[in-house]
Coordinates of C-alpha atoms in Angstrom, one line a residue:
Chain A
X171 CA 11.7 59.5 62.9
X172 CA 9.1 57.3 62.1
X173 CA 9.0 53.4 63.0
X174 CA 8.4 50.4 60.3
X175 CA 8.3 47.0 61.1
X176 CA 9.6 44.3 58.4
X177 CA 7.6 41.0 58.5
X178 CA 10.7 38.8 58.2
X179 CA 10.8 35.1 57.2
X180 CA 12.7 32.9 59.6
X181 CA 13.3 30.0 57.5
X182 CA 12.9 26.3 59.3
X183 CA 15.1 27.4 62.0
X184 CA 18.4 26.5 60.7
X185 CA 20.3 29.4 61.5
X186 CA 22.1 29.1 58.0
X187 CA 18.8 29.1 55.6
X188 CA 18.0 32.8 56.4
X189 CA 18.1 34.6 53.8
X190 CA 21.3 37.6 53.6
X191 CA 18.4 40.1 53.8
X192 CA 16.6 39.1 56.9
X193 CA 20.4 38.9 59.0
X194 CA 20.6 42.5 57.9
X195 CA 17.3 43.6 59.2
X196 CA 18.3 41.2 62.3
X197 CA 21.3 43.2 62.6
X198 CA 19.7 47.0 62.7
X199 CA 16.3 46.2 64.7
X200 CA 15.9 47.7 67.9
X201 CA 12.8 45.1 68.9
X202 CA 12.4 41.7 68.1
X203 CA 9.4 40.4 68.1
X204 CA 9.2 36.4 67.5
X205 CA 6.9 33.3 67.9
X206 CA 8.5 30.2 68.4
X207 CA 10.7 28.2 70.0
X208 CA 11.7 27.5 66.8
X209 CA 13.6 30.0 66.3
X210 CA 16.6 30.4 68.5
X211 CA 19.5 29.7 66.3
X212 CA 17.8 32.5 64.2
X213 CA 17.7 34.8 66.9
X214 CA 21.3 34.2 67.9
X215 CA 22.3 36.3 64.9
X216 CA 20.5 39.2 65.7
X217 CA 21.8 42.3 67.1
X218 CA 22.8 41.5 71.1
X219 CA 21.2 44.8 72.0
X220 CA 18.0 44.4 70.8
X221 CA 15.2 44.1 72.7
X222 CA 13.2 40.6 72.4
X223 CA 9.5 40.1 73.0
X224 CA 8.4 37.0 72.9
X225 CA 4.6 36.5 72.0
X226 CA 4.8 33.1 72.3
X227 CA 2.7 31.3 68.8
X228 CA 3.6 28.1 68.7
X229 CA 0.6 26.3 66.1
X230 CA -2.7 26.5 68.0
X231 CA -1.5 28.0 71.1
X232 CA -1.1 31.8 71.6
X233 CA 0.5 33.4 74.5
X234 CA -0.7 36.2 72.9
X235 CA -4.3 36.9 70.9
X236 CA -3.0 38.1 67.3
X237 CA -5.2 41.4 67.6
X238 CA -2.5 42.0 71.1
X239 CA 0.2 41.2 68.5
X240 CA -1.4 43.8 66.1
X241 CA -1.7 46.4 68.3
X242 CA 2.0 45.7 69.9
X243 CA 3.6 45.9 66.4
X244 CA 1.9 49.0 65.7
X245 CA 2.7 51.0 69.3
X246 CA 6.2 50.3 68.5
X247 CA 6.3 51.7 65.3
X248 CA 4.7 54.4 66.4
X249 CA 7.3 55.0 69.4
X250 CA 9.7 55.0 66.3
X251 CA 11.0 51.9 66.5
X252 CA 12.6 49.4 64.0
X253 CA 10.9 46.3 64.7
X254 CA 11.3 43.1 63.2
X255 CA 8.4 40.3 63.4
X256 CA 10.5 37.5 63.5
X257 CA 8.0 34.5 61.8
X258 CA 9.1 31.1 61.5
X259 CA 9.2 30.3 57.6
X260 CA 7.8 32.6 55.3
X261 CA 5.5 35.0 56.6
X262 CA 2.8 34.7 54.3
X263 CA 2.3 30.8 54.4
X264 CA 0.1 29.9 57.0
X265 CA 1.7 33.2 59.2
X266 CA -0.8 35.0 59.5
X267 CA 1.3 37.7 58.4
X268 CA -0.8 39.0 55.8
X269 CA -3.3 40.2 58.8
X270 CA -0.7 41.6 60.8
X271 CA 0.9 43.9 57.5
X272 CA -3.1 44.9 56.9
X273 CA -3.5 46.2 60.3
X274 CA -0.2 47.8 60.1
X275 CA -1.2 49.4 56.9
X276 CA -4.7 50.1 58.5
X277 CA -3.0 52.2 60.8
X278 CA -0.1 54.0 58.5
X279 CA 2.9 52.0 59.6
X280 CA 5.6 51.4 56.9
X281 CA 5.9 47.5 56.4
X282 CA 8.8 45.3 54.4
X283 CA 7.9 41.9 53.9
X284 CA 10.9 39.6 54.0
X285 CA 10.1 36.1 51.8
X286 CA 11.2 33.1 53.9
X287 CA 12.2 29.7 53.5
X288 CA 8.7 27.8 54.2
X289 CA 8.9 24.5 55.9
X290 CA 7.4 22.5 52.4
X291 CA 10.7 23.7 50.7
X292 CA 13.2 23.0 53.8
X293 CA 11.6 19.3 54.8
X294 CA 11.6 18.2 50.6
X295 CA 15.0 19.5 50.8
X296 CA 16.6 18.4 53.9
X297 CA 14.5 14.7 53.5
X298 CA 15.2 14.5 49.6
X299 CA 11.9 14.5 48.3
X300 CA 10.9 16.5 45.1
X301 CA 7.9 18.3 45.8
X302 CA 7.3 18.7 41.6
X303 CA 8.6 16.2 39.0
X304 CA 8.1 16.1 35.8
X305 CA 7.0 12.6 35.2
X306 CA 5.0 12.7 38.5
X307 CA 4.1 16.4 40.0
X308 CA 3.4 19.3 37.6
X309 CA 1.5 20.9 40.8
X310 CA 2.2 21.3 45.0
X311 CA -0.5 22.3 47.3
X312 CA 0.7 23.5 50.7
X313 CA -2.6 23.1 53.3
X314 CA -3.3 23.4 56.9
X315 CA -4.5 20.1 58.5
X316 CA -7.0 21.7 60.8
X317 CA -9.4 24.4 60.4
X318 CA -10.3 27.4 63.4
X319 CA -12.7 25.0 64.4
X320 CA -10.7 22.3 64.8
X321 CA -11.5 20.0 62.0
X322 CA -10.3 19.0 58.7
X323 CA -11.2 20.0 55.3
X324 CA -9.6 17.9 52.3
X325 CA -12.0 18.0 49.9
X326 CA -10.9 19.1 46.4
X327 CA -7.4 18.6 47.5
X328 CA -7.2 15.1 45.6
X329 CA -6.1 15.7 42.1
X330 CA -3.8 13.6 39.9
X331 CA 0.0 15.3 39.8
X332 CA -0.5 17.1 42.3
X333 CA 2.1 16.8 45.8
X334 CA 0.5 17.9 48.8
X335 CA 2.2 19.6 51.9
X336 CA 0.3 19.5 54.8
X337 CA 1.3 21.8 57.5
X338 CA 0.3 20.9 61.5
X339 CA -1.5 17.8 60.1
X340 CA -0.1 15.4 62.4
X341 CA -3.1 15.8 65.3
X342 CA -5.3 15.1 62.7
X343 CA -3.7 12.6 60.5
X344 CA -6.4 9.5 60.4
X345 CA -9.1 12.0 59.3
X346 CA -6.8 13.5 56.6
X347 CA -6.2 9.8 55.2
X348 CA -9.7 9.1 55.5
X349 CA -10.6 12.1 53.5
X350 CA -8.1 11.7 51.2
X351 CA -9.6 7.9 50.8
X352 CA -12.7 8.6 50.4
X353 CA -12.4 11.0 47.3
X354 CA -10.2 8.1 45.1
X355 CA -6.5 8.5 46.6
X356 CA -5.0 5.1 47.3
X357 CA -3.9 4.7 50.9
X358 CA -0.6 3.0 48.7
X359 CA 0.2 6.6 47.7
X360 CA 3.8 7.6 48.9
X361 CA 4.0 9.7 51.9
X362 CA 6.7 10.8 54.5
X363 CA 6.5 12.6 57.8
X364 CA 9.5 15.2 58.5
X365 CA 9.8 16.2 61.7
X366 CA 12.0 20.0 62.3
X367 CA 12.6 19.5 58.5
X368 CA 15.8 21.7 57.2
X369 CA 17.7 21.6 60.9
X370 CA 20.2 19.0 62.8
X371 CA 17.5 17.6 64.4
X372 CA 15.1 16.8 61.3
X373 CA 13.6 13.2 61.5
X374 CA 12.4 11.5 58.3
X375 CA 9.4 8.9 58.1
X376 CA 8.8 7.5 54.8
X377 CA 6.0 5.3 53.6
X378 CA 2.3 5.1 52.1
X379 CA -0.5 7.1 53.3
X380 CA -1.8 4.3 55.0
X381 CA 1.7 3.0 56.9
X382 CA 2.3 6.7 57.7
X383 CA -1.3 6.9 59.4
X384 CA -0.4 3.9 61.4
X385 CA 2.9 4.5 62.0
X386 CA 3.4 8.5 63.3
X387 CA 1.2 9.3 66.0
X388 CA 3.8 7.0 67.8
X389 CA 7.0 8.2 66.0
X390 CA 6.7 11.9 66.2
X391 CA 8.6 13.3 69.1
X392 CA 6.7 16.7 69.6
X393 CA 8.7 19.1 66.8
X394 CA 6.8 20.7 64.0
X395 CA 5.7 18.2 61.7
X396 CA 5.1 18.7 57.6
X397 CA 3.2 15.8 56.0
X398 CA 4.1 15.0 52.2
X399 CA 1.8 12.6 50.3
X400 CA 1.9 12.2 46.2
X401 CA 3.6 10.2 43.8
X402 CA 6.3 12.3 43.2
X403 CA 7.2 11.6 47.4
X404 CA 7.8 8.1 46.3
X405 CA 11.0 9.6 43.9
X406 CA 12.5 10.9 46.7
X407 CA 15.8 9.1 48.1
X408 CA 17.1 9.2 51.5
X409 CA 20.9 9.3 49.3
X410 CA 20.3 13.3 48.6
X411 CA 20.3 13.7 52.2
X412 CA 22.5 17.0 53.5
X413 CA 25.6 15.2 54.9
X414 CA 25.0 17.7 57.5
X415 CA 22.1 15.8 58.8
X416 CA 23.7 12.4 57.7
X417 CA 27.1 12.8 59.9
Chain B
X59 CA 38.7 13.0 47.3
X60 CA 35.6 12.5 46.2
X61 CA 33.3 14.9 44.5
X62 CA 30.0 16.3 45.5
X63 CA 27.3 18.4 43.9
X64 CA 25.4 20.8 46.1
X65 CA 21.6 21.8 44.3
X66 CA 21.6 25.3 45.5
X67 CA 18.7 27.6 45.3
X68 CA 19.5 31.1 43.9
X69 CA 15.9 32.5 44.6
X70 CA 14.5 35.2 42.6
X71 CA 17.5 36.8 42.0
X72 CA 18.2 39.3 44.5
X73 CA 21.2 38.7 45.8
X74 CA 20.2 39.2 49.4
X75 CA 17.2 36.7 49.5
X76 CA 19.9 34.0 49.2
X77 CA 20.2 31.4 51.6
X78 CA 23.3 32.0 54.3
X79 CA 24.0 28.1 53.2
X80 CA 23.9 28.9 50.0
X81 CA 26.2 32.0 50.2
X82 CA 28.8 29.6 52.0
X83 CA 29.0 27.0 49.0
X84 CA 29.3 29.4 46.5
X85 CA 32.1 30.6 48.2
X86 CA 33.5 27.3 48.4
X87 CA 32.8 25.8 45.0
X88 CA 35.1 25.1 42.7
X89 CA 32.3 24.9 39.6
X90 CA 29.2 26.7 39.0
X91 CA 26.4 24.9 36.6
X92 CA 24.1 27.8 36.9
X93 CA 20.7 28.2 34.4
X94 CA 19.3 31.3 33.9
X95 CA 20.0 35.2 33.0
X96 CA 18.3 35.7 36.6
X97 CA 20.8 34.6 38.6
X98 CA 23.6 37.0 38.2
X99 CA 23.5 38.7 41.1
X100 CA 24.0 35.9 42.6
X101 CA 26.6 34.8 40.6
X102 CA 28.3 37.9 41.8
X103 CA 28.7 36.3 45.7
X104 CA 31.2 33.2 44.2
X105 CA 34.1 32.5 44.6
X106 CA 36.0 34.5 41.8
X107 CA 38.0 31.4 40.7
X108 CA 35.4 29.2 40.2
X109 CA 34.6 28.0 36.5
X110 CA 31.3 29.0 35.7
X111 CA 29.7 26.9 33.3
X112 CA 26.4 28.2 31.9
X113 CA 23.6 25.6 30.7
X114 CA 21.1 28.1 29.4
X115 CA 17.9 27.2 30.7
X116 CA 15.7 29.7 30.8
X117 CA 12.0 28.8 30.9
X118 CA 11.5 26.6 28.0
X119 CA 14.6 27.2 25.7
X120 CA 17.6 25.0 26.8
X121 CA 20.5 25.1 25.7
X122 CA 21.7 21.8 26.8
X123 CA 19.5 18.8 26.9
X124 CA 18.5 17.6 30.9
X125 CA 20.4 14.5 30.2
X126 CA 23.3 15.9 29.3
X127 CA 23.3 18.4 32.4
X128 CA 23.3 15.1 34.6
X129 CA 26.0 13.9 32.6
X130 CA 28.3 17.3 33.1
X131 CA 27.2 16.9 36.7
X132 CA 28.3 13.6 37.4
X133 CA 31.8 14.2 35.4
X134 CA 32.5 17.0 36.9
X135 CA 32.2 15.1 40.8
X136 CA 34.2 12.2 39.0
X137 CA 37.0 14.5 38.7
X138 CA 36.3 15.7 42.1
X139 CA 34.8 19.0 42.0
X140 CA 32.8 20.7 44.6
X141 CA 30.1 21.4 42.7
X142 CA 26.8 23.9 42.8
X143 CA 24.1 23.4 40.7
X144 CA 22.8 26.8 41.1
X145 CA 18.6 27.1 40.0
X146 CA 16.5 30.0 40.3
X147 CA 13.8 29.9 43.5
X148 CA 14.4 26.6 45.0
X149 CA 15.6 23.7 43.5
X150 CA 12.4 20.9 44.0
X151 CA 9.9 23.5 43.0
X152 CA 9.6 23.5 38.9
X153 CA 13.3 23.4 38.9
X154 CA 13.6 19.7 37.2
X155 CA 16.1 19.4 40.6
X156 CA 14.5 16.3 41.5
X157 CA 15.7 14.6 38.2
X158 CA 19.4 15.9 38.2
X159 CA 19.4 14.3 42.0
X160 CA 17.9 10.7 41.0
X161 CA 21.1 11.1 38.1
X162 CA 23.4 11.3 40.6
X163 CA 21.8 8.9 42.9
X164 CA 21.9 6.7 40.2
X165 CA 25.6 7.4 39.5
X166 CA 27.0 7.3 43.6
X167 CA 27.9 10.9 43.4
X168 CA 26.9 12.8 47.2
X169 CA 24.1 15.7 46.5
X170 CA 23.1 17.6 48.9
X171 CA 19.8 20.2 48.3
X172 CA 19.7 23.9 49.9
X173 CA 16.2 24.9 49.5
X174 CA 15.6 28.3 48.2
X175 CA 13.2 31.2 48.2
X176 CA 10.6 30.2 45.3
X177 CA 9.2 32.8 43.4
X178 CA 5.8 32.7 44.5
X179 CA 7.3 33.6 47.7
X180 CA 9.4 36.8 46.6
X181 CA 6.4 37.9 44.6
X182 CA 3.8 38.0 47.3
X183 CA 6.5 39.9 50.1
X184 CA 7.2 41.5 47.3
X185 CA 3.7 42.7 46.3
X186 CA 2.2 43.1 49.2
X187 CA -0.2 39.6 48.4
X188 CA -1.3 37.1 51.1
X189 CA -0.7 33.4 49.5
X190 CA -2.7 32.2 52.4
X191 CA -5.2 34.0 55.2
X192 CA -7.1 32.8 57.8
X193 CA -10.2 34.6 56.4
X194 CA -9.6 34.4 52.5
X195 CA -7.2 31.0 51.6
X196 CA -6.6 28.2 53.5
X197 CA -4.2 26.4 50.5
X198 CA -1.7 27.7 48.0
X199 CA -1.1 25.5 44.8
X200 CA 2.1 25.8 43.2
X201 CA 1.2 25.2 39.1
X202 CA 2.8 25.4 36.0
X203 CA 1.0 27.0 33.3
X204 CA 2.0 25.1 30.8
X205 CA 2.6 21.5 29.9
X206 CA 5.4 19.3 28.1
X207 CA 3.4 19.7 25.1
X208 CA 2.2 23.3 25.6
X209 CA -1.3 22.3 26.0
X210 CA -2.8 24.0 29.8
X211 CA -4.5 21.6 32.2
X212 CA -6.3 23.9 35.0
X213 CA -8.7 21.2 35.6
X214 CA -9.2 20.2 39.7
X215 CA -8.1 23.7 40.7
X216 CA -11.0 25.6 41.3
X217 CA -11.0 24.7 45.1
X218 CA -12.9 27.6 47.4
X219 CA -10.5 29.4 49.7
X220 CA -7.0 28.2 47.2
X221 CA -4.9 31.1 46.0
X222 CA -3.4 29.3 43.2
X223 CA -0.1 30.9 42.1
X224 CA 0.7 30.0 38.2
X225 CA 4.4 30.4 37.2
X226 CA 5.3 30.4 33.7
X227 CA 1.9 31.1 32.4
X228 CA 1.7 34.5 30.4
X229 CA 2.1 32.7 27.2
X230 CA -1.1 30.4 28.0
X231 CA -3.1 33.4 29.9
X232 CA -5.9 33.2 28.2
X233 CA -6.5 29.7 28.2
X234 CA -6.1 29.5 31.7
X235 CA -8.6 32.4 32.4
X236 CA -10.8 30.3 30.1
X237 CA -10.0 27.2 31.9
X238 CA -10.8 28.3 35.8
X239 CA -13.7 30.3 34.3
X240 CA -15.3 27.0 32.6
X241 CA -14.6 25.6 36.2
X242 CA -16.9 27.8 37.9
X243 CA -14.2 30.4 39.0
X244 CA -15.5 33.8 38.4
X245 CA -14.1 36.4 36.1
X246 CA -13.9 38.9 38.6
X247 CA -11.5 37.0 41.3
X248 CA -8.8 38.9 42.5
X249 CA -5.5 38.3 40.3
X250 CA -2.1 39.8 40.0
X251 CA 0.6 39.4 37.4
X252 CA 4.0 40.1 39.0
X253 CA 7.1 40.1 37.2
X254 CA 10.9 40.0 38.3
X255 CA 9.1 39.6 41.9
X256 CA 11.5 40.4 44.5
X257 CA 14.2 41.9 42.7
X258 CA 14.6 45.7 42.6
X259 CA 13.1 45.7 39.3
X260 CA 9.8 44.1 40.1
X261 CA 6.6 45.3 38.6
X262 CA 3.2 44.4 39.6
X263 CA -0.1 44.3 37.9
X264 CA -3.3 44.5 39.6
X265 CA -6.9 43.3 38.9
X266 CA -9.2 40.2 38.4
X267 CA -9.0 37.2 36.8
X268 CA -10.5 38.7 33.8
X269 CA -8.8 42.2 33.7
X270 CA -5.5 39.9 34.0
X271 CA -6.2 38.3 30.8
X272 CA -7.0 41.2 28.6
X273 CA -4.3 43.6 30.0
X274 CA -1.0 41.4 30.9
X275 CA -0.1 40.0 27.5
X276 CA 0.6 44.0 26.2
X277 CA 1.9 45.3 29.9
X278 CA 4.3 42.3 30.4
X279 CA 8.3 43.4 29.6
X280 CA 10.1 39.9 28.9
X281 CA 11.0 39.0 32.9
X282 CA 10.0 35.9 34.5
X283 CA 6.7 37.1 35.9
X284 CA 4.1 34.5 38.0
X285 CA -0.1 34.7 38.0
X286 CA -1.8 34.9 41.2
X287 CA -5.5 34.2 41.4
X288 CA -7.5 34.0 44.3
X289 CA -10.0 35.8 46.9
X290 CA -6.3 36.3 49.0
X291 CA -4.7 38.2 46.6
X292 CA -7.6 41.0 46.8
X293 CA -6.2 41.0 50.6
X294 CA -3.0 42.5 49.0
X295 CA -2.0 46.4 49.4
X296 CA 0.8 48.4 47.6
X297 CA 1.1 49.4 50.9
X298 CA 3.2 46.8 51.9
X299 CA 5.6 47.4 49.1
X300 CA 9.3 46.7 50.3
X301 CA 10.8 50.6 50.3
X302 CA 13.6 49.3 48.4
X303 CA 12.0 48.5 45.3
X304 CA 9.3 51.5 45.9
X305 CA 11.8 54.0 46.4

């Protein structure tokens, strides 16, 4: 019988904000092919017998060249396999699942997507910070905070009522305030840091733009890193925490 | 004991794209504030005893005012209650979830958020559409398409390389084609209208900004459907369909 592979959302890595879906599909797989190291409680709930291939993504550094990945995903299917690409979040923010489904579909391999749990939704969540509000965010932009050439492009991204998410911004974070100051934001704006938002181990900073500037290159401790800056950040309150992460 | 009141995301309404966490307090609750039509397969997954009490909001009609759901949710953890809150997609994203948390912040009451699958989420796995890609998007804005007094505000999100995803904007389509077009965005960028995204009834309409506009108002069947716009969404396939919902 034929293969398919089902790009599957991980979620933040809290083995609980899976969806029911993707611990099916966990469940019947006979490979598993994942990025992070994110992503061990997840993989716990997979099926023991499956095998695991690890291809090692973890933000800008590849074990494995994504065309290798391509190429892997569709030999497996091809060998008949039900494979599951294990991607941390959803697998169509900031993934690059969207080029591995059109090279599967270049090549005739069934594909599922399975929707995910980005990281914007888990750290607002888990760090009680609304990313829309109706007195203070009728939009949310979720960005990357570095570019395949390694620098940063804000521009456009300063617009009033509008939260933005920036994902893997924290290498790059006096350049993204001094973008975002030079086209009009205040460096007073509210901002947080949260740090393996959605799990046990998620860290909140909050602040300005400017404090959180200052303040995070020395705070982060080396987990993935969302950056939140916008008025509505400043409604958030550390009092919605989960008492999960509270105890 | 005290009460609490969990905000639960339901996601798009497919009952399998809910959140492990989420399936474990709905099993525990002892009350169920839930919103919207969408949400009863959800509903289905809760504990059998628990009251159900149904606040009607769907889109713009509400049944009961916002203030008075605060109220009934901080009377309800008086007496208490476990509570779940339960709102389609997730519950910071257009969900007014960040208002009924400051309410009970304000009141003492514990309130804890479960993030849950958004609907621009469900409707690109679902569709086969790339929010973001490395070649095509390098942002996704999260809009609504209409304002408290009904008038549309597109302005500032004409940004190159964005795939803006619009939800609750069929009633305003043509003023937001209008809108992005007077921006500089051309007529003929790739766009999508998909509706009930994610669930097994989802249907998807294909074409560009302008094709959008004339074609959706007639083709659209009363479901919660979301606008996509953006060079990404060309990057889509039917292709990637999930075989669930194109069986």
């Amino acid at each position: 019988p034929p293969g398919i592979v089902h790009l599957v959302g991980a979620g933040p890595g809290a083995g609980d904000l899976l969806t029911l879906r993707a611990l099916r599909l966990l469940g019947e797989a006979d490979v598993i092919v994942h990025d992070r190291l994110g992503t061990e409680e997840v993989l716990e709930l997979a099926r023991r017998d499956a095998e695991r291939i690890f291809v090692g993504k973890a933000r800008a550094n590849h074990c494995m060249k994504q065309e290798e990945i391509n190429a892997l995903l569709v030999r497996l299917a091809r060998a008949g396999k039900r494979v599951v690409r294990l991607k941390g979040g959803d697998p169509l923010v900031f993934g690059r699942g969207g080029e591995e489904a059109e090279a599967l579909a270049a090549a005739g391999i069934p594909c599922e997507v399975v929707p995910g749990v980005t990281a914007a939704l888990a750290c607002a969540a888990g760090a009680g910070i609304p990313l829309t509000h109706r007195d203070a965010a009728r939009a949310v932009t979720f960005v990357t905070g570095h570019r395949r050439d390694g620098s940063v492009d804000v521009s456009g991204l300063v617009r009033p009522g509008q939260t933005l998410a920036i994902y893997m911004g924290l290498t790059m974070l006096r350049e993204i305030r001094d973008g975002l100051v030079a086209q009009g934001l205040s460096p007073a704006t509210p901002a947080a840091v949260v740090e393996r938002g959605g799990t046990a181990r998620q860290r909140v900073l909050r602040g300005t733009l400017e404090t959180i500037a200052a303040e995070a290159p020395a705070w982060v401790q080396g987990g993935p890193a969302l950056l939140l800056v916008g008025e509505a950040v400043g409604r958030g309150s550390a009092g919605w925490a989960q008492p999960a992460l509270a105890a």
